[in-house]
PDB file of C-alpha atoms in Angstrom:
ATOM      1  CA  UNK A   1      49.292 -34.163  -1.538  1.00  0.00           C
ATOM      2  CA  UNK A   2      47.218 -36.640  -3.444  1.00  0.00           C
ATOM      3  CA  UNK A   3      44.338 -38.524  -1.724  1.00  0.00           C
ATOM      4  CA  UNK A   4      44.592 -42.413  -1.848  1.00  0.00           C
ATOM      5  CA  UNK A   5      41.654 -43.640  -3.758  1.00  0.00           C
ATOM      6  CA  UNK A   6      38.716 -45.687  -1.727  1.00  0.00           C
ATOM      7  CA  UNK A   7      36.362 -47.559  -3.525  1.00  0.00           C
ATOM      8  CA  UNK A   8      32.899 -46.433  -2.479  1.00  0.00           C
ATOM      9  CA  UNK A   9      30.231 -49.416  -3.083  1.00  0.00           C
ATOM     10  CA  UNK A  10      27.553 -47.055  -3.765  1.00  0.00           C
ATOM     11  CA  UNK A  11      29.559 -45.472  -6.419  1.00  0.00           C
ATOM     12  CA  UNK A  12      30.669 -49.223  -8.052  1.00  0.00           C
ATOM     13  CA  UNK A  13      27.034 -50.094  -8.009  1.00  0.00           C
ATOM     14  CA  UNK A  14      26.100 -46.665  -9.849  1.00  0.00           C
ATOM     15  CA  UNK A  15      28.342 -47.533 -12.351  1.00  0.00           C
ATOM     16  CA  UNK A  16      27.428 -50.936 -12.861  1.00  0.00           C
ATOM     17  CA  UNK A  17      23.580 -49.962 -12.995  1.00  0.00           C
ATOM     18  CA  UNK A  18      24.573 -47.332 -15.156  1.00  0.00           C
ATOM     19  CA  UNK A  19      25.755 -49.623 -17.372  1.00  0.00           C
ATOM     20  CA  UNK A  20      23.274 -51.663 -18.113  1.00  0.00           C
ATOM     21  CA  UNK A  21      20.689 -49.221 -18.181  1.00  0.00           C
ATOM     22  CA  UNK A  22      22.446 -48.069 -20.730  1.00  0.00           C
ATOM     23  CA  UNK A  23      23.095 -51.309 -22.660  1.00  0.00           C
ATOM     24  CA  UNK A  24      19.707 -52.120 -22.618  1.00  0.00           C
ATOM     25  CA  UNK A  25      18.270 -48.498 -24.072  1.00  0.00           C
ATOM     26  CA  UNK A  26      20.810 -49.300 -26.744  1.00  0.00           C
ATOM     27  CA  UNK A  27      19.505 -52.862 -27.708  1.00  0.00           C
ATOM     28  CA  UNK A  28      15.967 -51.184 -27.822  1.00  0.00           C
ATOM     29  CA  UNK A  29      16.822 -48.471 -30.017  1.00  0.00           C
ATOM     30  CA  UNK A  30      18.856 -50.945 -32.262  1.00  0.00           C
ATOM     31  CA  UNK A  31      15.522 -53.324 -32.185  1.00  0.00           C
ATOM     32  CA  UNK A  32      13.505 -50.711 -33.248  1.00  0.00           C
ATOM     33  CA  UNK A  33      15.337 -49.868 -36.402  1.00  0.00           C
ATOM     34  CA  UNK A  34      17.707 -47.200 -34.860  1.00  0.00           C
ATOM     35  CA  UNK A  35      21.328 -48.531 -35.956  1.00  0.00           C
ATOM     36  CA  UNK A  36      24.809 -46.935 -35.935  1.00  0.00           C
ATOM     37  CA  UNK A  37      25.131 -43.659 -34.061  1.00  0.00           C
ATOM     38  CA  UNK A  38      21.687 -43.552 -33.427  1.00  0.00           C
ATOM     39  CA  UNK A  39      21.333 -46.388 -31.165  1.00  0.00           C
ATOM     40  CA  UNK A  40      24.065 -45.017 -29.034  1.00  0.00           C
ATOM     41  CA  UNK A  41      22.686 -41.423 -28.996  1.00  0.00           C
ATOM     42  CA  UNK A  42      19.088 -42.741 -27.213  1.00  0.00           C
ATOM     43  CA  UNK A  43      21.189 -43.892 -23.848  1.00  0.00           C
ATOM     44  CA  UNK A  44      22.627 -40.283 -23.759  1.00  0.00           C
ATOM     45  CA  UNK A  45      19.444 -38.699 -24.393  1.00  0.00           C
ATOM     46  CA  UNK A  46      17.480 -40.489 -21.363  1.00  0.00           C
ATOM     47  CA  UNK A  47      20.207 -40.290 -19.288  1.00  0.00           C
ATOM     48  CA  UNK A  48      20.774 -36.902 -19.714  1.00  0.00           C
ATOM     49  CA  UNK A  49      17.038 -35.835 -19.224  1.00  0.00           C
ATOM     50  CA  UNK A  50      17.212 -37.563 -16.459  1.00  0.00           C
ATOM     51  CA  UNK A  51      19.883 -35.612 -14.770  1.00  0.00           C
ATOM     52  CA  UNK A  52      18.396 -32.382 -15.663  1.00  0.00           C
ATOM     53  CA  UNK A  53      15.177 -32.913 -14.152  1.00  0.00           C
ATOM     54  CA  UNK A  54      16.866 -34.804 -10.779  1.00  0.00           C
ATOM     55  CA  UNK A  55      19.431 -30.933 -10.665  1.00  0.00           C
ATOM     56  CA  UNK A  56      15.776 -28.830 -11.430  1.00  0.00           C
ATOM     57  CA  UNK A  57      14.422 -31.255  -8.553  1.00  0.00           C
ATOM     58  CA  UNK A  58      17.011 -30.434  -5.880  1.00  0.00           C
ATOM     59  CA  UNK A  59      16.883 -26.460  -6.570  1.00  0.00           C
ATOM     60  CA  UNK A  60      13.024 -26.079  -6.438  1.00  0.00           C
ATOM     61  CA  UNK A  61      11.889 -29.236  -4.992  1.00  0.00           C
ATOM     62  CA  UNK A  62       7.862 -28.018  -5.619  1.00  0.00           C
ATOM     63  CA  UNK A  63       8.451 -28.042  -9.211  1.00  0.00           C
ATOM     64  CA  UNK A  64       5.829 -30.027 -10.831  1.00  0.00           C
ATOM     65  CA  UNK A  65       7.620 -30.181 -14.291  1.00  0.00           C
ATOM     66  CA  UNK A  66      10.832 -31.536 -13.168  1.00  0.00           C
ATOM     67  CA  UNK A  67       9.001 -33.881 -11.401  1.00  0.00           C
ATOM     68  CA  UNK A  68       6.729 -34.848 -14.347  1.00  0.00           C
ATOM     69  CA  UNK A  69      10.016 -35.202 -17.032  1.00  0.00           C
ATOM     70  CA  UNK A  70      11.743 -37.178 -14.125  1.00  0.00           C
ATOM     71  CA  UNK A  71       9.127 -39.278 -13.881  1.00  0.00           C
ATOM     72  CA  UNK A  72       9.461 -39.592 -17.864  1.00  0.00           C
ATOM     73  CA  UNK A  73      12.999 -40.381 -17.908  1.00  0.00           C
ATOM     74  CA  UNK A  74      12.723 -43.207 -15.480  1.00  0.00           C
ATOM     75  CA  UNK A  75       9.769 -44.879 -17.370  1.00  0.00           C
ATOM     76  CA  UNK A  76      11.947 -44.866 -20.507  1.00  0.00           C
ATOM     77  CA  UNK A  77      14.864 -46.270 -19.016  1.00  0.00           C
ATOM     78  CA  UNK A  78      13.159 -49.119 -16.846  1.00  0.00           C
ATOM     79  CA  UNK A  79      10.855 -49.700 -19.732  1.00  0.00           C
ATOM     80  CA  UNK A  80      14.371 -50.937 -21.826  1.00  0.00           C
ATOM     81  CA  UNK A  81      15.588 -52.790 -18.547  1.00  0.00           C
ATOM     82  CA  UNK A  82      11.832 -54.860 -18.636  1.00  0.00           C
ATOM     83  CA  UNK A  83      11.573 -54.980 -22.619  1.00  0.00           C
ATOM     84  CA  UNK A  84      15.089 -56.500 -23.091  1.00  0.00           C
ATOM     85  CA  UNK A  85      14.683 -59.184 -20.172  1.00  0.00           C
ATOM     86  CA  UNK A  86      12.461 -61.575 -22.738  1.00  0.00           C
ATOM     87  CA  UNK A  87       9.439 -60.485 -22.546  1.00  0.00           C
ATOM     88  CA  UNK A  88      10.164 -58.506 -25.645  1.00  0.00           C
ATOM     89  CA  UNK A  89      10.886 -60.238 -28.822  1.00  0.00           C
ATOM     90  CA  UNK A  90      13.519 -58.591 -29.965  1.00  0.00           C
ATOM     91  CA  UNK A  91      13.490 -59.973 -33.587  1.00  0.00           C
ATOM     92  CA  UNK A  92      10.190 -58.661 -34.043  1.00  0.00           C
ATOM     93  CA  UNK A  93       9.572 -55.439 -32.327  1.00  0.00           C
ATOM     94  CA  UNK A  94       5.579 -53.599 -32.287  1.00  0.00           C
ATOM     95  CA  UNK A  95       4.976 -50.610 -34.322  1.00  0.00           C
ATOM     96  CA  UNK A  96       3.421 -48.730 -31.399  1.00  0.00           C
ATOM     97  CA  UNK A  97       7.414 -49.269 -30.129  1.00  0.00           C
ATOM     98  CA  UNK A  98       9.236 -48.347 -32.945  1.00  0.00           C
ATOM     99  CA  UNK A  99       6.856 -44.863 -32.787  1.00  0.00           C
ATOM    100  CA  UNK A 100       7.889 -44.345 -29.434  1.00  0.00           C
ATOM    101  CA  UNK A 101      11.319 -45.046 -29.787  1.00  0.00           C
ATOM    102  CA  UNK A 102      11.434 -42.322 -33.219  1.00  0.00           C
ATOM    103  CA  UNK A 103       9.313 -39.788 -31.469  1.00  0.00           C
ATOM    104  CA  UNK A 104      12.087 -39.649 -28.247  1.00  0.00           C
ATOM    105  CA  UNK A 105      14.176 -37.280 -29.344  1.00  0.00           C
ATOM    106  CA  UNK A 106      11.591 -34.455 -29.980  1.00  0.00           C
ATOM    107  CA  UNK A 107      10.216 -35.065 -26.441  1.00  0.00           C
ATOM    108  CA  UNK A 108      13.555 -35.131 -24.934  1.00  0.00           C
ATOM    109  CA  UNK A 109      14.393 -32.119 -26.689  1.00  0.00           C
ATOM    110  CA  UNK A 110      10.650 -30.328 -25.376  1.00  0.00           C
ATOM    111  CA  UNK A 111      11.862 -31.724 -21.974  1.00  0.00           C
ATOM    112  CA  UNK A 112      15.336 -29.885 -21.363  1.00  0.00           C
ATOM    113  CA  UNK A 113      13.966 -26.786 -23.142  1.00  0.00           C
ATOM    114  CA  UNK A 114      11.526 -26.491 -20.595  1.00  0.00           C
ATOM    115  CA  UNK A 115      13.793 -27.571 -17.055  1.00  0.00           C
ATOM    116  CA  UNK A 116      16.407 -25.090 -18.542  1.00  0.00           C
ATOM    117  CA  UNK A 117      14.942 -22.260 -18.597  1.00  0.00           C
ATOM    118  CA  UNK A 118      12.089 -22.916 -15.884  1.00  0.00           C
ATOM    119  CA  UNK A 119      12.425 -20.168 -13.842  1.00  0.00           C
ATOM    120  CA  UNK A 120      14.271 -20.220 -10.653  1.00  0.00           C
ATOM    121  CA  UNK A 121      12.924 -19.516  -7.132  1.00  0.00           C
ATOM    122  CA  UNK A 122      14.626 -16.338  -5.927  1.00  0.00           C
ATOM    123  CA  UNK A 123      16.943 -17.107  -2.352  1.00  0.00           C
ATOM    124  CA  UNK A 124      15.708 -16.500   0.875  1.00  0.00           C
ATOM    125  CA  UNK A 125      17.855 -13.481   2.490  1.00  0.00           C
ATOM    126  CA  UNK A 126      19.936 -15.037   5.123  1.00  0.00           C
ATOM    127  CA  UNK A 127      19.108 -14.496   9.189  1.00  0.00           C
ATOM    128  CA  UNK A 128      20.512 -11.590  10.533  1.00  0.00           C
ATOM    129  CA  UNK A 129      23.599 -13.461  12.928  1.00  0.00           C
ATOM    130  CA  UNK A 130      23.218 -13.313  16.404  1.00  0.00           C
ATOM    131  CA  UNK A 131      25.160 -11.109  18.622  1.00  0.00           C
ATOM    132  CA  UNK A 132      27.645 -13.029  20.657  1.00  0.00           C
ATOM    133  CA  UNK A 133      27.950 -12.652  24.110  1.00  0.00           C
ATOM    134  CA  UNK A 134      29.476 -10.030  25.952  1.00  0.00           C
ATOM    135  CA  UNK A 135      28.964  -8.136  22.150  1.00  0.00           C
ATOM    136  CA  UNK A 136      25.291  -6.956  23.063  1.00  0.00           C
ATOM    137  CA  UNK A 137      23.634  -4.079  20.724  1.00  0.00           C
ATOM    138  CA  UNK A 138      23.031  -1.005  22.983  1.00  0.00           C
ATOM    139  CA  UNK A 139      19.552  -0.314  23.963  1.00  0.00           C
ATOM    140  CA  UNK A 140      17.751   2.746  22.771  1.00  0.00           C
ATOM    141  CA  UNK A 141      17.402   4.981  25.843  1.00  0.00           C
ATOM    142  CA  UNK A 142      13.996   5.119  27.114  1.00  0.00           C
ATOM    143  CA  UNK A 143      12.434   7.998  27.379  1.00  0.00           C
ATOM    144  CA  UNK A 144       9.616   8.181  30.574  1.00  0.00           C
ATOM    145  CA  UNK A 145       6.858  10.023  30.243  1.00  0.00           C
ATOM    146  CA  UNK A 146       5.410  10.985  33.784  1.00  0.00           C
ATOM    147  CA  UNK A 147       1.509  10.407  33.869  1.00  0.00           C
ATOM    148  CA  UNK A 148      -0.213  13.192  36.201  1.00  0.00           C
ATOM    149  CA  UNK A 149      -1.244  11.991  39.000  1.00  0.00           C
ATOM    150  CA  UNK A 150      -5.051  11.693  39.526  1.00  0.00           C
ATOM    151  CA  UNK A 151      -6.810  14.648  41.591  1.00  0.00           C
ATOM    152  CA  UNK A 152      -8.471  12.914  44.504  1.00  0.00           C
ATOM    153  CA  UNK A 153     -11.730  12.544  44.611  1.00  0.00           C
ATOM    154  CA  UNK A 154     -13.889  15.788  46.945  1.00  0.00           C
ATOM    155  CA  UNK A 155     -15.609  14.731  49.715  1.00  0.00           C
ATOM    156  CA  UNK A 156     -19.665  14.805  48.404  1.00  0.00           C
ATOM    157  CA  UNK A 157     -20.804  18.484  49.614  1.00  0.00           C
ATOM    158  CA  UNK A 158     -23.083  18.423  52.634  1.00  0.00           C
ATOM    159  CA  UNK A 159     -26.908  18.872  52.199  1.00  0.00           C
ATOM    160  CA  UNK A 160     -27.685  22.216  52.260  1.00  0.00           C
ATOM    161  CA  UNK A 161     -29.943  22.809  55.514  1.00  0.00           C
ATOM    162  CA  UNK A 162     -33.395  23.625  54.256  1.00  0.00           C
ATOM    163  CA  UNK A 163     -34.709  27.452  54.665  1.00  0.00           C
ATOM    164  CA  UNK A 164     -37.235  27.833  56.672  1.00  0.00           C
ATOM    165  CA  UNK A 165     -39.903  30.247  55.266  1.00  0.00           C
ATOM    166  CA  UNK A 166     -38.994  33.148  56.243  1.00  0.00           C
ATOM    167  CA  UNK A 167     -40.966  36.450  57.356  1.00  0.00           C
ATOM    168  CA  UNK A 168     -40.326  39.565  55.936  1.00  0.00           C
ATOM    169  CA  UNK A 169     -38.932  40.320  59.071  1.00  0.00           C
ATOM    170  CA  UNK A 170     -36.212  37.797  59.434  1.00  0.00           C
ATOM    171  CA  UNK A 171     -33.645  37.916  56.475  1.00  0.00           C
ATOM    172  CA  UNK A 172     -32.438  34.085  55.444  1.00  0.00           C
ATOM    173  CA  UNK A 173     -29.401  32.775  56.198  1.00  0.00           C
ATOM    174  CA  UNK A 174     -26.503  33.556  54.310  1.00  0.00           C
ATOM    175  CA  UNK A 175     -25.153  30.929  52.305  1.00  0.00           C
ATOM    176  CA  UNK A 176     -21.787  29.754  53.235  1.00  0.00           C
ATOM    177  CA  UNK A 177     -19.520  30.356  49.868  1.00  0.00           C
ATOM    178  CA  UNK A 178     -16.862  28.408  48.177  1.00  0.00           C
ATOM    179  CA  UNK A 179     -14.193  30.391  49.919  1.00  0.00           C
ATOM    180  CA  UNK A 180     -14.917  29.301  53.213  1.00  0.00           C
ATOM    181  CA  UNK A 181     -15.218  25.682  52.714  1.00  0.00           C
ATOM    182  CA  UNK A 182     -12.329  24.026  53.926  1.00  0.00           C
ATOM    183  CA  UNK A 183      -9.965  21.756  51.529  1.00  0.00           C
ATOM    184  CA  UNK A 184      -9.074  18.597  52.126  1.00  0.00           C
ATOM    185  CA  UNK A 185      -5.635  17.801  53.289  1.00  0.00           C
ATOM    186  CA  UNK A 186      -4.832  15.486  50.032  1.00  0.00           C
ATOM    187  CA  UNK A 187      -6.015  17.662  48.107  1.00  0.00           C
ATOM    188  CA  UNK A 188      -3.974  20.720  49.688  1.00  0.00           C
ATOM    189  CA  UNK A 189      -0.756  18.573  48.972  1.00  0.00           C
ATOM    190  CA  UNK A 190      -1.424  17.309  45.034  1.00  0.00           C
ATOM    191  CA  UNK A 191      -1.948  21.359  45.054  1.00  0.00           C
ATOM    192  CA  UNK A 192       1.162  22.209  46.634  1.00  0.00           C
ATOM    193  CA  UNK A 193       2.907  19.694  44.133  1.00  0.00           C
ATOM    194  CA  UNK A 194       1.590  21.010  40.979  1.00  0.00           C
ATOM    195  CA  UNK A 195       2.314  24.656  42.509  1.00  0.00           C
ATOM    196  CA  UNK A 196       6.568  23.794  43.204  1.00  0.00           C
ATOM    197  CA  UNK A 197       6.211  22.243  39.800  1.00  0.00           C
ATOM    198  CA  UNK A 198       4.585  25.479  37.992  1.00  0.00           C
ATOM    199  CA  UNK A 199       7.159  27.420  39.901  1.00  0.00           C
ATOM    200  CA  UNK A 200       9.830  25.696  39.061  1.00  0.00           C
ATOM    201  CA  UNK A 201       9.137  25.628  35.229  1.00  0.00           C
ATOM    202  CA  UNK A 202       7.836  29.390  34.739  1.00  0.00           C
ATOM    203  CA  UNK A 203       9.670  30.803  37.871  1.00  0.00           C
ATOM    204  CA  UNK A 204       6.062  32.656  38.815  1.00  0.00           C
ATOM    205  CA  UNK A 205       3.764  31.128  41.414  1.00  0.00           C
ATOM    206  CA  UNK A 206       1.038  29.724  40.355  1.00  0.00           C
ATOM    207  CA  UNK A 207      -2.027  31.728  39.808  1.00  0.00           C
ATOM    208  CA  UNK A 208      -5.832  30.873  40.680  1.00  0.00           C
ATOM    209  CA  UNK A 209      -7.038  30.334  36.922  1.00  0.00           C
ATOM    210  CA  UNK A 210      -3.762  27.771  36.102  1.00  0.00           C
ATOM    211  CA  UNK A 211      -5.014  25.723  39.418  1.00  0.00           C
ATOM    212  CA  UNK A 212      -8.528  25.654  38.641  1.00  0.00           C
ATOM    213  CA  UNK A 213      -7.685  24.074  35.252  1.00  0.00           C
ATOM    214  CA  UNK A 214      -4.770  21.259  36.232  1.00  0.00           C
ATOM    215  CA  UNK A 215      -7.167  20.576  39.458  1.00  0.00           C
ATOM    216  CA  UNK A 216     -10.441  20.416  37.363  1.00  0.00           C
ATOM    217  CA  UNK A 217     -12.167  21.906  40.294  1.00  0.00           C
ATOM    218  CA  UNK A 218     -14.628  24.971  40.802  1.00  0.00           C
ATOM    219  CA  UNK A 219     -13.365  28.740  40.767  1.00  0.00           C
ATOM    220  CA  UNK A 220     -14.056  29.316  44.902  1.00  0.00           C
ATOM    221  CA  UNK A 221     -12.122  26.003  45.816  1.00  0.00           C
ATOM    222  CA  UNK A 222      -9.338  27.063  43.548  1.00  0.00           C
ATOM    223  CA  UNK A 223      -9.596  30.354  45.204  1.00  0.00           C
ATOM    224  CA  UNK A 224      -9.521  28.979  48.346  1.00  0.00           C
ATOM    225  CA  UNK A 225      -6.357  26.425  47.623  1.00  0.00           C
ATOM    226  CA  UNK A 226      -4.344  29.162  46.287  1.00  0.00           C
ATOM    227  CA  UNK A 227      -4.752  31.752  49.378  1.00  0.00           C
ATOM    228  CA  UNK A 228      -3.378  29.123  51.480  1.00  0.00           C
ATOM    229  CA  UNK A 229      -0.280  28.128  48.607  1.00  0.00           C
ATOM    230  CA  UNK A 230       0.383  31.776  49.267  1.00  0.00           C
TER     231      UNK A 230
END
């Protein structure tokens, strides 16, 4: 199927500017001594130079040469649209012109050397696409680590009662050891946890020395805790 053509008013006044642009390029050449071929080929040459730097342009748009030979381009071009409206005398054209108008073609030749093979900014990978819904990625199982639970803290150890001093023929008090001190009740359960735990890891109870050292506590208490675990 064949589309019907439209006529697009930005494209008809392309081609009309176009046009005249490159009329008036031609008329300057021509002025300025370049006949025949020549005066044709300076249009072409602008034009063209003009295109390549507008392509470099939308690619890298941070390029400071494309912008700079751009920027070139359109001087030449609107400098023939201004020169051929009369203020030019076309009869009679300045030598400072004429070595402008000869010395074109080795700049427009420097100028698409350089936007051709300017290098070209490498593509940004792509974003990874979303999962859709109902589609969502499986999450990594999480593995729990279970923190020990604190020891509670002892209750602070009563004073010892101050000796007397004794006679040679009263013998002090006995001390009251480790062994005899009684544990507290949280205490006696963290124990008893720690103990089902051992237990059921090893499949031994748990001994004195192994309590003393997950409890942090002295040798007596641990004693003590693990006569009544027995």
């Amino acid at each position: 199927m064949t589309r019907p053509l439209r006529f697009d008013a930005v494209l008809i006044q392309a081609v009309i500017a176009g046009a005249l642009s490159f009329a008036h390029l031609h008329d300057l050449a021509a002025a300025a001594g370049q006949d025949g071929w020549k005066a044709w080929a300076y249009p072409v040459s602008v034009d063209l130079l003009l295109v390549a730097a507008w392509r470099r342009m939308r690619k890298d748009g941070g390029n400071r040469d494309a912008w700079l030979w751009f920027a070139i381009a359109l001087i030449a071009s609107l400098g023939a649209n201004v020169a051929t409206a009369g203020l030019l005398d076309m009869n009679d054209v300045p030598d400072w012109l004429r070595i402008l108008v000869a010395g074109w073609p080795a700049l427009a030749f420097l100028g698409g050397t350089l936007l051709a093979h300017a290098p070209t900014p490498e593509p940004q990978p792509a974003p990874e696409p979303e999962s859709e819904p109902g589609h969502e990625a499986p999450t990594p199982d999480l593995v729990v680590e279970r923190v020990p639970e604190p020891a509670p803290e002892l209750p602070p150890a009563e004073p010892a009662a101050q000796e007397t001093p004794s006679t040679p023929e009263v013998a002090p008090e006995p001390v009251p050891s480790a062994t005899a001190a009684s544990v507290p009740p949280a205490l006696l359960d963290h124990a008893r946890k720690i103990a089902d735990a051992h237990h059921a890891q090893t499949g031994a109870p748990i001994d004195a020395a192994t309590l003393r050292a997950r409890l942090g506590i002295p040798a007596p208490l641990a004693d003590s805790i693990a006569l009544q675990l027995a």
